[in-house]
Amino acid sequence: MPRDRRPARSIRVLLAEDQGMMRGALALLLGLEPDIEVVAQVGAGDAIVDAALVHRPDVALLDIELPGMSGLDAAAVLREEAPGCRVLILTTFGRPGYLRRAMEAGAAGFLVKDGPVEELAEAIRRVLTGETVVDPALAAAALSAGPSPLTSRECDVLKASADGATAADIAARLHLSESTVRNYLSAAIGKTGTRNRTEALREARRQGWL
């Protein structure tokens, strides 16, 4: 629809996606909707909050895996810094753990990227009216999977081990003792049913617990 036939007040959308081609395509397609205007585009998670405070979007459309800060962490910050902005998570990774974390962070919706743009546009409209919009198959999977068995500290230690850091390195980084780090790693390995911390990290990420 031509710009001069847009409604007087379009839905203002902030788009966070680290892949430039995908970001540009989404912005272009959403911009064709008569009632949606993409007012800001960012490629890194740590740029989301500043962009939201400057452009005052109605809806923030966030990917999860972004450089600088994850979309899930950014959603939690937006809840505090820009409470009038509704958050819709759009990701390639439809993992039950991610859905639970998104809802805990205050997201109003969670969709995977393989749907049509018309469905995404309708989800944007719906979350703005106060609805919660979640991919039905993912919602069912999340209910059957249950909550993450890992504590926040176990998650911290697993994430800190991602670069091959030693127990001493992790202890220094997180201000813990080495024995405490080893206990957390051991617990995480046991809870994920894996054989070592590398496998535990991989499994926790696959489930969306990290």
XYZ file of N, CA and C in Angstrom:
630
model
N 0.848 -1.197 0.000
C 0.000 0.000 0.000
C 0.880 1.243 0.000
N 0.570 2.245 -0.820
C 1.381 3.465 -0.849
C 1.435 4.142 0.505
N 2.501 4.875 0.706
C 2.689 5.546 1.995
C 1.534 6.481 2.327
N 0.964 7.154 1.311
C -0.066 8.132 1.617
C -1.382 7.472 2.031
N -1.438 6.125 1.961
C -2.640 5.439 2.413
C -2.413 4.720 3.732
N -1.271 4.968 4.349
C -1.017 4.392 5.662
C -1.934 5.035 6.704
N -2.243 4.291 7.770
C -3.021 4.891 8.849
C -2.237 6.019 9.510
N -2.941 6.907 10.179
C -2.291 8.068 10.792
C -1.223 7.654 11.803
N -1.414 6.507 12.453
C -0.462 6.054 13.482
C -0.050 4.616 13.186
N 1.119 4.445 12.580
C 1.630 3.110 12.287
C 2.229 2.490 13.546
N 2.327 1.167 13.545
C 3.003 0.455 14.625
C 4.503 0.599 14.413
N 5.181 1.166 15.385
C 6.618 1.427 15.285
C 7.389 0.186 15.753
N 8.267 -0.319 14.890
C 8.973 -1.571 15.168
C 10.478 -1.356 15.168
N 11.132 -1.913 16.180
C 12.587 -1.998 16.226
C 12.963 -3.417 15.843
N 13.928 -3.558 14.947
C 14.335 -4.868 14.443
C 15.785 -5.143 14.816
N 16.019 -6.241 15.562
C 17.380 -6.635 15.958
C 17.700 -7.991 15.351
N 18.638 -7.994 14.418
C 19.033 -9.210 13.691
C 20.476 -9.021 13.243
N 21.335 -9.993 13.545
C 22.753 -9.791 13.251
C 23.125 -10.068 11.799
N 22.306 -10.793 11.060
C 22.601 -11.052 9.656
C 22.012 -9.926 8.804
N 22.902 -9.170 8.174
C 22.482 -7.979 7.447
C 21.450 -8.238 6.368
N 21.624 -9.323 5.613
C 20.685 -9.613 4.543
C 19.303 -9.945 5.094
N 19.269 -10.766 6.155
C 17.996 -11.106 6.780
C 17.331 -9.874 7.374
N 18.132 -9.024 8.028
C 17.597 -7.802 8.633
C 16.984 -6.893 7.575
N 17.703 -6.719 6.476
C 17.199 -5.871 5.408
C 15.941 -6.421 4.774
N 15.896 -7.742 4.580
C 14.715 -8.365 3.972
C 13.498 -8.235 4.879
N 13.696 -8.473 6.163
C 12.581 -8.341 7.107
C 12.059 -6.911 7.156
N 12.985 -5.965 7.200
C 12.582 -4.552 7.244
C 11.795 -4.178 5.995
N 12.251 -4.670 4.846
C 11.571 -4.368 3.589
C 10.171 -4.972 3.562
N 10.067 -6.233 3.951
C 8.771 -6.918 3.909
C 7.790 -6.332 4.914
N 8.266 -6.056 6.113
C 7.375 -5.461 7.117
C 6.959 -4.052 6.711
N 7.866 -3.349 6.044
C 7.557 -2.000 5.587
C 6.471 -1.950 4.538
N 6.197 -3.082 3.905
C 5.119 -3.143 2.916
C 3.727 -3.252 3.566
N 3.731 -3.598 4.858
C 2.451 -3.665 5.571
C 1.925 -2.240 5.784
N 0.624 -2.030 5.595
C 0.085 -0.665 5.650
C 0.145 -0.006 7.023
N 0.246 -0.812 8.083
C 0.180 -0.248 9.430
C 1.449 -0.477 10.243
N 2.552 -0.859 9.591
C 3.799 -1.147 10.300
C 4.932 -0.303 9.715
N 5.723 0.279 10.600
C 6.878 1.070 10.179
C 8.099 0.633 10.982
N 9.141 0.175 10.315
C 10.388 -0.183 10.979
C 11.177 1.100 11.227
N 11.253 1.505 12.488
C 11.869 2.794 12.822
C 13.335 2.666 13.211
N 13.796 1.441 13.491
C 15.202 1.252 13.869
C 15.621 -0.173 13.556
N 16.872 -0.309 13.101
C 17.468 -1.615 12.832
C 18.829 -1.675 13.513
N 19.090 -2.765 14.254
C 20.388 -2.934 14.904
C 20.884 -4.352 14.638
N 22.206 -4.507 14.655
C 22.805 -5.801 14.390
C 23.464 -6.428 15.600
N 23.382 -5.757 16.755
C 24.013 -6.273 17.972
C 23.067 -6.107 19.157
N 23.133 -7.050 20.068
C 22.235 -7.020 21.214
C 22.448 -5.833 22.131
N 23.711 -5.398 22.274
C 23.972 -4.286 23.187
C 23.587 -2.933 22.600
N 23.053 -2.927 21.381
C 22.551 -1.682 20.786
C 21.037 -1.563 20.898
N 20.383 -2.621 21.376
C 18.920 -2.662 21.392
C 18.320 -1.613 22.323
N 18.788 -1.580 23.552
C 18.158 -0.701 24.550
C 18.335 0.764 24.170
N 19.538 1.153 23.760
C 19.765 2.546 23.355
C 18.860 2.928 22.187
N 18.742 2.011 21.204
C 17.883 2.294 20.051
C 16.420 2.430 20.477
N 16.007 1.609 21.423
C 14.626 1.679 21.903
C 14.353 2.986 22.633
N 15.320 3.447 23.400
C 15.131 4.695 24.136
C 15.108 5.903 23.197
N 15.833 5.813 22.085
C 15.861 6.912 21.120
C 14.624 6.918 20.231
N 14.264 5.750 19.709
C 13.209 5.675 18.687
C 11.824 5.348 19.246
N 11.751 4.894 20.501
C 10.482 4.611 21.160
C 9.558 3.709 20.329
N 10.020 2.498 19.999
C 9.169 1.589 19.234
C 8.017 1.047 20.083
N 6.969 0.639 19.408
C 5.859 -0.036 20.095
C 6.194 -1.497 20.325
N 6.926 -2.082 19.369
C 7.287 -3.498 19.419
C 8.755 -3.656 19.049
N 9.469 -4.454 19.832
C 10.855 -4.792 19.503
C 10.879 -6.234 19.027
N 11.344 -6.435 17.816
C 11.430 -7.754 17.207
C 12.878 -8.214 17.317
N 13.139 -9.197 18.203
C 14.508 -9.536 18.569
C 14.881 -10.961 18.216
N 16.053 -11.124 17.601
C 16.668 -12.439 17.469
C 17.251 -12.795 18.834
N 17.578 -14.070 19.051
C 18.148 -14.479 20.334
C 19.664 -14.371 20.323
N 20.302 -15.033 19.377
C 21.758 -15.084 19.365
C 22.320 -13.880 18.623
N 22.695 -12.865 19.415
C 23.224 -11.613 18.892
C 24.559 -11.303 19.542
N 25.465 -10.629 18.849
C 26.723 -10.227 19.486
C 26.476 -9.164 20.550
N 27.286 -9.204 21.585
C 27.198 -8.184 22.634
C 26.240 -8.530 23.748
N 25.025 -8.894 23.420
C 24.003 -9.254 24.400
C 22.949 -10.090 23.684
N 22.482 -11.138 24.325
C 21.462 -11.958 23.678
C 20.125 -11.218 23.650
N 19.275 -11.616 22.718
C 17.945 -11.018 22.667
C 17.153 -11.263 23.938
N 17.395 -12.391 24.600
C 16.691 -12.695 25.846
C 17.122 -11.745 26.960
N 18.422 -11.495 27.051
C 18.915 -10.550 28.064
C 18.413 -9.134 27.759
N 18.406 -8.776 26.479
C 17.923 -7.452 26.097
C 16.447 -7.289 26.418
N 15.672 -8.366 26.255
C 14.242 -8.311 26.571
C 14.027 -7.979 28.047
N 14.846 -8.582 28.913
C 14.722 -8.315 30.342
C 15.057 -6.863 30.669
N 16.065 -6.309 29.998
C 16.435 -4.912 30.231
C 15.341 -3.973 29.698
N 14.803 -4.303 28.536
C 13.731 -3.473 27.972
C 12.521 -3.420 28.893
N 12.239 -4.513 29.565
C 11.107 -4.536 30.493
C 11.260 -3.462 31.561
N 12.497 -3.198 31.972
C 12.757 -2.185 32.998
C 12.916 -0.784 32.397
N 13.644 -0.694 31.285
C 14.000 0.609 30.724
C 12.946 1.178 29.777
N 12.210 0.300 29.103
C 11.194 0.756 28.140
C 9.946 -0.106 28.286
N 9.258 0.011 29.417
C 8.126 -0.877 29.699
C 6.973 -0.764 28.699
N 6.921 0.317 27.946
C 5.860 0.466 26.963
C 6.123 -0.269 25.667
N 7.303 -0.852 25.542
C 7.678 -1.565 24.323
C 7.426 -3.059 24.507
N 6.615 -3.634 23.648
C 6.344 -5.066 23.690
C 7.448 -5.802 22.926
N 7.853 -6.951 23.440
C 8.956 -7.706 22.840
C 8.428 -8.972 22.185
N 8.852 -9.184 20.946
C 8.519 -10.382 20.196
C 9.829 -11.028 19.770
N 10.070 -12.247 20.248
C 11.288 -12.973 19.897
C 11.057 -13.714 18.582
N 11.984 -13.532 17.644
C 11.926 -14.219 16.353
C 13.271 -14.898 16.144
N 13.278 -16.226 16.101
C 14.548 -16.933 16.091
C 14.527 -18.164 15.209
N 15.700 -18.570 14.793
C 15.864 -19.829 14.065
C 15.770 -21.002 15.022
N 16.102 -20.753 16.286
C 16.241 -21.821 17.261
C 14.978 -21.968 18.108
N 14.080 -22.847 17.674
C 12.842 -23.071 18.415
C 13.049 -24.076 19.521
N 13.672 -23.656 20.594
C 14.003 -24.556 21.692
C 13.123 -24.259 22.905
N 12.595 -25.309 23.547
C 11.718 -25.100 24.705
C 12.347 -24.233 25.792
N 13.646 -24.451 26.046
C 14.305 -23.661 27.083
C 14.340 -22.181 26.741
N 14.528 -21.865 25.472
C 14.518 -20.470 25.046
C 13.146 -19.846 25.260
N 12.101 -20.609 24.963
C 10.747 -20.080 25.141
C 10.495 -19.750 26.606
N 10.848 -20.657 27.486
C 10.652 -20.393 28.917
C 11.427 -19.160 29.376
N 12.671 -19.051 28.926
C 13.485 -17.901 29.317
C 12.929 -16.608 28.743
N 12.399 -16.675 27.528
C 11.811 -15.482 26.911
C 10.602 -15.003 27.702
N 9.755 -15.923 28.110
C 8.575 -15.535 28.882
C 8.973 -14.971 30.252
N 9.992 -15.574 30.861
C 10.484 -15.067 32.144
C 11.076 -13.670 32.004
N 11.636 -13.379 30.817
C 12.232 -12.062 30.570
C 11.186 -11.011 30.219
N 9.937 -11.438 30.085
C 8.870 -10.480 29.802
C 8.466 -10.375 28.348
N 8.953 -11.295 27.499
C 8.571 -11.254 26.084
C 7.075 -11.533 25.932
N 6.471 -10.889 24.949
C 5.043 -11.068 24.689
C 4.789 -12.090 23.593
N 5.849 -12.532 22.916
C 5.661 -13.500 21.851
C 6.951 -14.196 21.490
N 6.817 -15.351 20.843
C 7.975 -16.145 20.460
C 7.614 -16.903 19.193
N 8.291 -16.597 18.098
C 8.039 -17.240 16.816
C 9.351 -17.699 16.191
N 9.278 -18.733 15.359
C 10.453 -19.168 14.609
C 10.415 -18.530 13.229
N 11.584 -18.466 12.597
C 11.729 -17.675 11.375
C 11.176 -18.338 10.114
N 10.698 -19.569 10.208
C 10.270 -20.242 8.984
C 8.820 -19.947 8.602
N 8.162 -19.059 9.331
C 6.783 -18.713 9.013
C 6.694 -17.592 7.987
N 5.511 -17.394 7.404
C 5.324 -16.314 6.425
C 5.333 -14.947 7.088
N 5.711 -13.919 6.331
C 5.793 -12.575 6.890
C 4.413 -12.072 7.314
N 3.358 -12.546 6.652
C 2.004 -12.134 7.047
C 1.688 -12.592 8.467
N 2.177 -13.786 8.814
C 1.977 -14.297 10.174
C 2.748 -13.449 11.183
N 3.950 -13.050 10.815
C 4.755 -12.199 11.685
C 4.082 -10.838 11.877
N 3.592 -10.262 10.799
C 2.923 -8.965 10.896
C 1.702 -9.052 11.799
N 0.948 -10.142 11.672
C -0.231 -10.310 12.517
C 0.171 -10.491 13.972
N 1.284 -11.190 14.221
C 1.773 -11.354 15.590
C 2.158 -10.012 16.194
N 2.765 -9.144 15.398
C 3.122 -7.800 15.870
C 1.866 -7.043 16.290
N 0.839 -7.133 15.480
C -0.424 -6.449 15.812
C -1.037 -7.022 17.093
N -0.974 -8.325 17.226
C -1.615 -8.975 18.373
C -0.902 -8.670 19.686
N 0.444 -8.695 19.687
C 1.142 -8.412 20.940
C 0.917 -6.964 21.364
N 0.707 -6.093 20.386
C 0.472 -4.690 20.717
C -0.869 -4.499 21.419
N -1.818 -5.406 21.170
C -3.124 -5.323 21.836
C -3.121 -5.998 23.205
N -1.964 -6.553 23.590
C -1.878 -7.183 24.896
C -1.875 -8.700 24.880
N -2.000 -9.287 23.702
C -1.984 -10.744 23.603
C -0.568 -11.289 23.727
N -0.480 -12.581 24.081
C 0.776 -13.315 24.040
C 0.700 -14.274 22.869
N 1.697 -14.216 21.993
C 1.685 -15.017 20.771
C 2.881 -15.965 20.788
N 2.603 -17.264 20.782
C 3.666 -18.263 20.842
C 3.411 -19.330 19.783
N 4.477 -19.738 19.101
C 4.379 -20.825 18.137
C 3.753 -22.045 18.828
N 2.625 -22.570 18.340
C 1.897 -23.648 19.037
C 2.732 -24.907 19.271
N 3.495 -25.335 18.269
C 4.295 -26.549 18.427
C 5.368 -26.366 19.492
N 5.951 -25.184 19.531
C 6.986 -24.910 20.517
C 6.391 -24.827 21.920
N 5.211 -24.265 22.034
C 4.537 -24.185 23.338
C 4.283 -25.578 23.897
N 3.834 -26.496 23.053
C 3.583 -27.868 23.481
C 4.879 -28.548 23.904
N 5.944 -28.316 23.139
C 7.243 -28.918 23.473
C 7.772 -28.392 24.794
N 7.570 -27.099 25.044
C 8.048 -26.494 26.288
C 7.328 -27.073 27.499
N 6.033 -27.313 27.342
C 5.263 -27.884 28.443
C 5.728 -29.301 28.766
N 6.035 -30.079 27.739
C 6.460 -31.454 27.963
C 7.897 -31.536 28.458
N 8.722 -30.563 28.071
C 10.135 -30.596 28.451
C 10.360 -30.229 29.916
N 9.510 -29.374 30.468
C 9.692 -28.932 31.840
C 10.754 -27.859 31.958
N 10.941 -27.327 33.153
C 11.913 -26.247 33.345
C 13.351 -26.748 33.302
N 14.278 -25.819 33.162
C 15.697 -26.165 33.167
C 16.098 -26.727 34.530
N 16.864 -27.813 34.555
C 17.314 -28.367 35.841
C 18.519 -27.633 36.411
N 19.120 -26.747 35.615
C 20.348 -26.070 36.034
C 20.052 -24.833 36.864
N 20.848 -24.628 37.903
C 20.737 -23.403 38.680
C 21.426 -22.269 37.923
N 21.172 -21.035 38.341
C 21.797 -19.898 37.661
C 23.317 -19.958 37.771
N 23.827 -20.417 38.920
C 25.287 -20.504 39.098
C 25.885 -21.590 38.221
N 25.184 -22.712 38.095
C 25.664 -23.774 37.211
C 25.710 -23.282 35.761
N 24.722 -22.491 35.386
C 24.721 -21.900 34.038
C 25.897 -20.951 33.871
N 26.151 -20.129 34.884
C 27.268 -19.179 34.819
C 28.596 -19.908 34.619
N 28.785 -20.982 35.380
C 30.042 -21.723 35.308
C 30.175 -22.428 33.958
N 29.096 -22.993 33.464
C 29.148 -23.637 32.149
C 29.498 -22.630 31.055
N 28.854 -21.489 31.094
C 29.134 -20.465 30.081
C 30.581 -19.983 30.171
N 31.078 -19.871 31.391
C 32.457 -19.408 31.577
C 33.468 -20.438 31.087
N 33.029 -21.688 30.956
C 33.940 -22.747 30.504
C 33.978 -22.881 28.986
N 33.181 -22.075 28.290
C 33.016 -22.248 26.839
C 34.299 -22.068 26.050
N 35.208 -21.238 26.544
C 36.441 -20.975 25.789
C 37.588 -21.885 26.213
N 37.251 -22.977 26.905
C 38.277 -23.912 27.347
C 38.993 -23.483 28.609
N 38.418 -22.546 29.344
C 39.046 -22.044 30.563
C 39.207 -23.162 31.598
N 40.269 -23.081 32.374
C 40.494 -24.046 33.447
C 39.597 -23.700 34.634
N 39.537 -24.621 35.581
C 38.757 -24.362 36.790
C 39.293 -23.128 37.514
N 40.604 -22.958 37.500
C 41.208 -21.792 38.151
C 40.802 -20.504 37.428
N 40.774 -20.545 36.087
C 40.364 -19.375 35.310
C 38.916 -18.998 35.623
N 38.063 -20.014 35.638
C 36.639 -19.776 35.906
C 36.448 -19.236 37.316
N 37.182 -19.808 38.265
C 37.080 -19.369 39.655
C 37.450 -17.895 39.783
N 38.527 -17.491 39.120
C 38.958 -16.095 39.181
C 37.939 -15.177 38.514
N 37.389 -15.632 37.397
C 36.447 -14.821 36.640
C 35.136 -14.611 37.401
N 34.697 -15.653 38.122
C 33.397 -15.587 38.802
C 33.526 -15.362 40.304
N 34.758 -15.172 40.774
C 35.013 -14.922 42.202
C 34.500 -16.075 43.062
N 34.886 -17.281 42.640
C 34.538 -18.494 43.372
C 35.814 -19.269 43.669
N 35.711 -20.261 44.548
C 36.855 -21.134 44.782
C 36.895 -22.203 43.694
N 38.073 -22.776 43.476
C 38.191 -23.815 42.453
C 37.332 -25.026 42.785
N 37.262 -25.382 44.054
C 36.454 -26.541 44.442
C 34.976 -26.291 44.173
N 34.530 -25.056 44.384
C 33.136 -24.720 44.103
C 32.852 -24.812 42.617
N 33.788 -24.331 41.807
C 33.639 -24.422 40.353
C 33.528 -25.878 39.927
N 34.406 -26.727 40.455
C 34.371 -28.145 40.089
C 33.045 -28.779 40.506
N 32.521 -28.377 41.666
C 31.236 -28.921 42.129
C 30.111 -28.509 41.187
N 30.124 -27.240 40.765
C 29.078 -26.766 39.849
C 29.171 -27.491 38.497
N 30.398 -27.664 38.002
C 30.578 -28.361 36.733
C 30.114 -29.812 36.840
N 30.456 -30.448 37.942
C 30.048 -31.832 38.147
C 28.526 -31.951 38.200
N 27.895 -31.017 38.892
C 26.432 -31.026 38.992
C 25.799 -30.821 37.616
N 26.365 -29.901 36.843
C 25.822 -29.625 35.510
C 25.970 -30.830 34.596
N 27.103 -31.510 34.694
C 27.323 -32.717 33.888
C 26.300 -33.788 34.264
N 26.072 -33.952 35.554
C 25.098 -34.947 36.003
C 23.679 -34.617 35.564
N 23.298 -33.361 35.667
C 21.933 -32.952 35.324
C 21.663 -33.022 33.822
N 22.700 -32.836 33.030
C 22.518 -32.902 31.575
C 22.719 -34.316 31.030
N 23.111 -35.254 31.901
C 23.305 -36.629 31.475
C 24.439 -36.797 30.489
N 25.485 -35.996 30.659
C 26.615 -36.030 29.736
C 27.867 -36.533 30.444
N 28.977 -36.615 29.702
C 30.197 -37.207 30.243
C 31.249 -36.199 30.681
N 31.157 -34.987 30.166
C 32.150 -33.980 30.518
C 31.546 -32.590 30.328
N 32.309 -31.575 30.676
C 31.755 -30.225 30.644
C 31.509 -29.727 29.231
N 32.307 -30.206 28.264
C 32.073 -29.810 26.869
C 30.728 -30.325 26.383
N 30.453 -31.581 26.685
C 29.155 -32.154 26.304
C 28.016 -31.499 27.083
N 28.268 -31.189 28.349
C 27.236 -30.541 29.162
C 26.883 -29.170 28.595
N 27.896 -28.426 28.170
C 27.671 -27.107 27.576
C 26.883 -27.243 26.277
N 27.261 -28.211 25.464
C 26.566 -28.427 24.187
C 25.096 -28.804 24.411
N 24.845 -29.682 25.368
C 23.487 -30.120 25.631
C 22.644 -28.979 26.223
N 23.233 -28.216 27.122
C 22.501 -27.097 27.723
C 22.119 -26.069 26.664
N 23.021 -25.828 25.717
C 22.715 -24.896 24.629
C 21.642 -25.469 23.701
N 21.730 -26.777 23.427
C 20.742 -27.415 22.547
C 19.334 -27.308 23.138
N 19.252 -27.417 24.447
C 17.961 -27.333 25.127
C 17.487 -25.901 25.319
N 18.374 -24.936 25.091
C 18.010 -23.551 25.301
C 18.080 -23.114 26.755
N 18.851 -23.822 27.557
C 18.960 -23.483 28.974
C 19.987 -22.382 29.222
N 20.857 -22.137 28.256
C 21.884 -21.099 28.417
C 21.569 -19.914 27.483
